[in-house]
CSV table of C-alpha atoms in Angstrom, one decimal:
chain,number,residue,atom,x,y,z
A,4,MET,CA,-25.5,15.7,-24.2
A,5,LEU,CA,-29.1,17.0,-24.3
A,6,LYS,CA,-30.2,20.6,-24.0
A,7,ALA,CA,-33.6,21.3,-22.5
A,8,GLN,CA,-35.1,24.5,-23.9
A,9,ILE,CA,-37.7,25.5,-21.3
A,10,LYS,CA,-40.3,28.2,-21.9
A,11,VAL,CA,-42.1,29.4,-18.7
A,12,LEU,CA,-45.2,31.6,-18.8
A,13,LEU,CA,-47.6,32.8,-16.2
A,14,LYS,CA,-50.9,30.8,-16.4
A,15,LYS,CA,-53.6,32.4,-18.5
A,16,SER,CA,-55.6,33.2,-15.5
A,17,VAL,CA,-52.8,35.1,-13.8
A,18,LEU,CA,-52.4,38.8,-14.5
A,19,ASP,CA,-49.2,39.7,-16.5
A,20,PRO,CA,-48.4,43.3,-15.7
A,21,GLN,CA,-45.0,43.1,-17.5
A,22,GLY,CA,-46.7,41.9,-20.6
A,23,GLN,CA,-49.3,44.7,-20.4
A,24,ALA,CA,-46.6,47.3,-20.0
A,25,VAL,CA,-44.7,46.1,-23.1
A,26,GLU,CA,-48.0,46.0,-25.0
A,27,LYS,CA,-48.7,49.6,-24.2
A,28,SER,CA,-45.1,50.6,-25.0
A,29,LEU,CA,-45.3,48.9,-28.4
A,30,SER,CA,-48.6,50.7,-29.1
A,31,SER,CA,-47.0,54.1,-28.2
A,32,LEU,CA,-44.1,53.3,-30.5
A,33,GLY,CA,-46.7,53.0,-33.3
A,34,TYR,CA,-47.3,49.3,-33.5
A,35,HIS,CA,-51.1,49.3,-33.4
A,36,ASN,CA,-51.6,45.7,-34.7
A,37,ILE,CA,-50.4,44.1,-31.4
A,38,ASN,CA,-53.1,41.9,-30.0
A,39,HIS,CA,-51.5,40.5,-26.9
A,40,VAL,CA,-48.1,40.2,-25.2
A,41,ARG,CA,-47.1,37.7,-22.5
A,42,ILE,CA,-43.7,37.7,-20.9
A,43,GLY,CA,-42.0,34.8,-19.1
A,44,LYS,CA,-38.7,33.1,-18.6
A,45,TYR,CA,-36.6,31.1,-21.0
A,46,LEU,CA,-34.1,28.5,-19.6
A,47,GLU,CA,-31.5,26.4,-21.4
A,48,VAL,CA,-30.3,23.5,-19.2
A,49,THR,CA,-27.7,21.2,-20.6
A,50,LEU,CA,-27.7,17.7,-19.2
A,51,GLU,CA,-24.9,15.2,-19.4
A,52,GLU,CA,-27.4,12.5,-20.3
A,53,THR,CA,-28.0,10.6,-23.5
A,54,ASP,CA,-31.2,8.9,-22.7
A,55,ARG,CA,-34.1,11.1,-23.8
A,56,ALA,CA,-36.7,9.5,-21.5
A,57,ALA,CA,-34.5,9.9,-18.5
A,58,ALA,CA,-33.7,13.5,-19.4
A,59,GLU,CA,-37.3,14.3,-19.9
A,60,ALA,CA,-38.3,12.9,-16.5
A,61,GLN,CA,-35.4,14.8,-14.9
A,62,VAL,CA,-36.4,18.1,-16.5
A,63,ARG,CA,-40.0,17.7,-15.3
A,64,GLU,CA,-38.8,17.0,-11.8
A,65,MET,CA,-36.4,20.0,-11.8
A,66,CYS,CA,-39.2,22.3,-13.1
A,67,ALA,CA,-41.5,21.1,-10.3
A,68,ARG,CA,-38.9,21.4,-7.6
A,69,LEU,CA,-36.9,24.6,-8.6
A,70,LEU,CA,-37.2,26.1,-12.0
A,71,THR,CA,-40.9,27.0,-12.1
A,72,ASN,CA,-43.7,27.9,-9.7
A,73,PRO,CA,-46.4,25.4,-10.5
A,74,VAL,CA,-49.0,27.4,-8.7
A,75,ILE,CA,-48.9,30.4,-11.1
A,76,GLU,CA,-46.7,29.2,-14.0
A,77,ASP,CA,-47.0,26.8,-16.9
A,78,TYR,CA,-44.0,25.5,-18.9
A,79,THR,CA,-43.2,23.6,-22.0
A,80,PHE,CA,-39.9,22.2,-23.1
A,81,GLU,CA,-38.0,20.6,-26.0
A,82,LEU,CA,-34.9,18.5,-25.8
A,83,VAL,CA,-32.2,19.0,-28.5
A,84,GLU,CA,-29.0,17.1,-29.0
A,85,VAL,CA,-25.8,19.2,-28.5
A,86,GLU,CA,-22.2,18.4,-29.1
A,87,GLN,CA,-19.8,17.8,-26.1
B,23,MET,CA,-53.3,36.2,-36.5
B,24,LEU,CA,-49.7,35.2,-36.0
B,25,LYS,CA,-48.0,34.7,-32.7
B,26,ALA,CA,-44.3,35.4,-32.4
B,27,GLN,CA,-42.6,33.2,-29.8
B,28,ILE,CA,-39.4,35.0,-29.0
B,29,LYS,CA,-36.5,33.5,-26.9
B,30,VAL,CA,-34.0,36.0,-25.6
B,31,LEU,CA,-30.7,35.0,-24.0
B,32,LEU,CA,-27.6,36.9,-22.9
B,33,LYS,CA,-24.9,36.6,-25.5
B,34,LYS,CA,-22.4,33.8,-24.9
B,35,SER,CA,-19.7,36.3,-24.0
B,36,VAL,CA,-21.8,37.9,-21.3
B,37,LEU,CA,-21.8,36.6,-17.7
B,38,ASP,CA,-25.1,35.1,-16.6
B,39,PRO,CA,-25.2,35.2,-12.8
B,40,GLN,CA,-28.8,34.0,-12.6
B,41,GLY,CA,-28.0,31.0,-14.7
B,42,GLN,CA,-24.9,30.2,-12.5
B,43,ALA,CA,-27.0,30.5,-9.3
B,44,VAL,CA,-29.6,28.1,-10.7
B,45,GLU,CA,-26.8,25.7,-11.8
B,46,LYS,CA,-25.5,25.7,-8.2
B,47,SER,CA,-28.9,25.2,-6.7
B,48,LEU,CA,-29.6,22.3,-9.0
B,49,SER,CA,-26.3,20.7,-8.0
B,50,SER,CA,-27.1,21.2,-4.3
B,51,LEU,CA,-30.5,19.5,-4.9
B,52,GLY,CA,-28.6,16.5,-6.1
B,53,TYR,CA,-28.6,17.0,-9.9
B,54,HIS,CA,-25.0,16.4,-10.6
B,55,ASN,CA,-25.3,15.8,-14.4
B,56,ILE,CA,-26.1,19.5,-15.1
B,57,ASN,CA,-23.5,20.9,-17.5
B,58,HIS,CA,-24.7,24.4,-18.0
B,59,VAL,CA,-27.7,26.7,-17.4
B,60,ARG,CA,-28.5,30.0,-19.1
B,61,ILE,CA,-31.6,32.0,-18.2
B,62,GLY,CA,-33.3,34.6,-20.3
B,63,LYS,CA,-36.7,36.0,-21.3
B,64,TYR,CA,-39.5,34.4,-23.3
B,65,LEU,CA,-42.1,36.6,-25.0
B,66,GLU,CA,-45.2,35.8,-26.9
B,67,VAL,CA,-46.4,38.6,-29.1
B,68,THR,CA,-49.7,38.2,-31.0
B,69,LEU,CA,-49.9,40.3,-34.1
B,70,GLU,CA,-53.1,41.0,-36.1
B,71,GLU,CA,-51.2,40.3,-39.3
B,72,THR,CA,-51.6,37.5,-41.8
B,73,ASP,CA,-48.5,38.1,-44.0
B,74,ARG,CA,-45.6,36.1,-42.6
B,75,ALA,CA,-42.9,38.2,-44.2
B,76,ALA,CA,-44.4,41.4,-42.9
B,77,ALA,CA,-44.8,40.0,-39.4
B,78,GLU,CA,-41.2,38.7,-39.4
B,79,ALA,CA,-39.9,42.1,-40.4
B,80,GLN,CA,-42.0,43.8,-37.7
B,81,VAL,CA,-40.9,41.4,-35.0
B,82,ARG,CA,-37.2,42.0,-35.9
B,83,GLU,CA,-37.8,45.8,-35.7
B,84,MET,CA,-39.7,45.6,-32.3
B,85,CYS,CA,-36.9,43.4,-30.9
B,86,ALA,CA,-34.3,45.9,-32.0
B,87,ARG,CA,-36.2,48.9,-30.7
B,88,LEU,CA,-37.8,47.7,-27.5
B,89,LEU,CA,-38.0,44.0,-26.7
B,90,THR,CA,-34.3,43.1,-26.5
B,91,ASN,CA,-31.0,44.8,-25.8
B,92,PRO,CA,-28.9,44.1,-28.9
B,93,VAL,CA,-25.7,45.0,-27.1
B,94,ILE,CA,-25.8,42.1,-24.6
B,95,GLU,CA,-28.7,39.9,-25.8
B,96,ASP,CA,-29.3,37.5,-28.7
B,97,TYR,CA,-32.8,36.4,-29.7
B,98,THR,CA,-34.5,33.8,-32.0
B,99,PHE,CA,-38.2,33.6,-32.8
B,100,GLU,CA,-40.8,31.5,-34.5
B,101,LEU,CA,-44.1,32.6,-35.9
B,102,VAL,CA,-47.1,30.3,-35.4
B,103,GLU,CA,-50.6,30.7,-36.6
B,104,VAL,CA,-53.2,31.3,-33.9
B,105,GLU,CA,-57.0,31.5,-34.1
B,106,GLN,CA,-58.8,34.8,-33.8
């Protein structure tokens, strides 16, 4: 089986209020060396599939159809082998 | 500068209703080879820090204090170099 580890973030041009809030909180906790914080989603999708190319194509399709909002979000993913 | 890429997921023993909902949605969209879906948070925190060991210690501390809930969540992170 293959596990897709998908990282989803808002596009750089889109305001990230959650990230800004966390940035301020870190600063008020005394962490003054924080330059920037962005917050998004992390998904792990395990596929019963052994062919990497097929899995990759399927993950892209699922991201476009359901898992991400291509208008405001960007994603990257990696495929790792997992045991049954 | 160093960027911490932090992946946060609910612990395996904690129910993940959001993941289950997405799993069902994928199935109803015709993806029947999905074995499991987990959904969590993804954070990118950029630190004005060049020492990897110091950055690593700081990220762990920030995760424990603010960024994650250690009672129900597990996290992993990687540090990558970024340009100024």
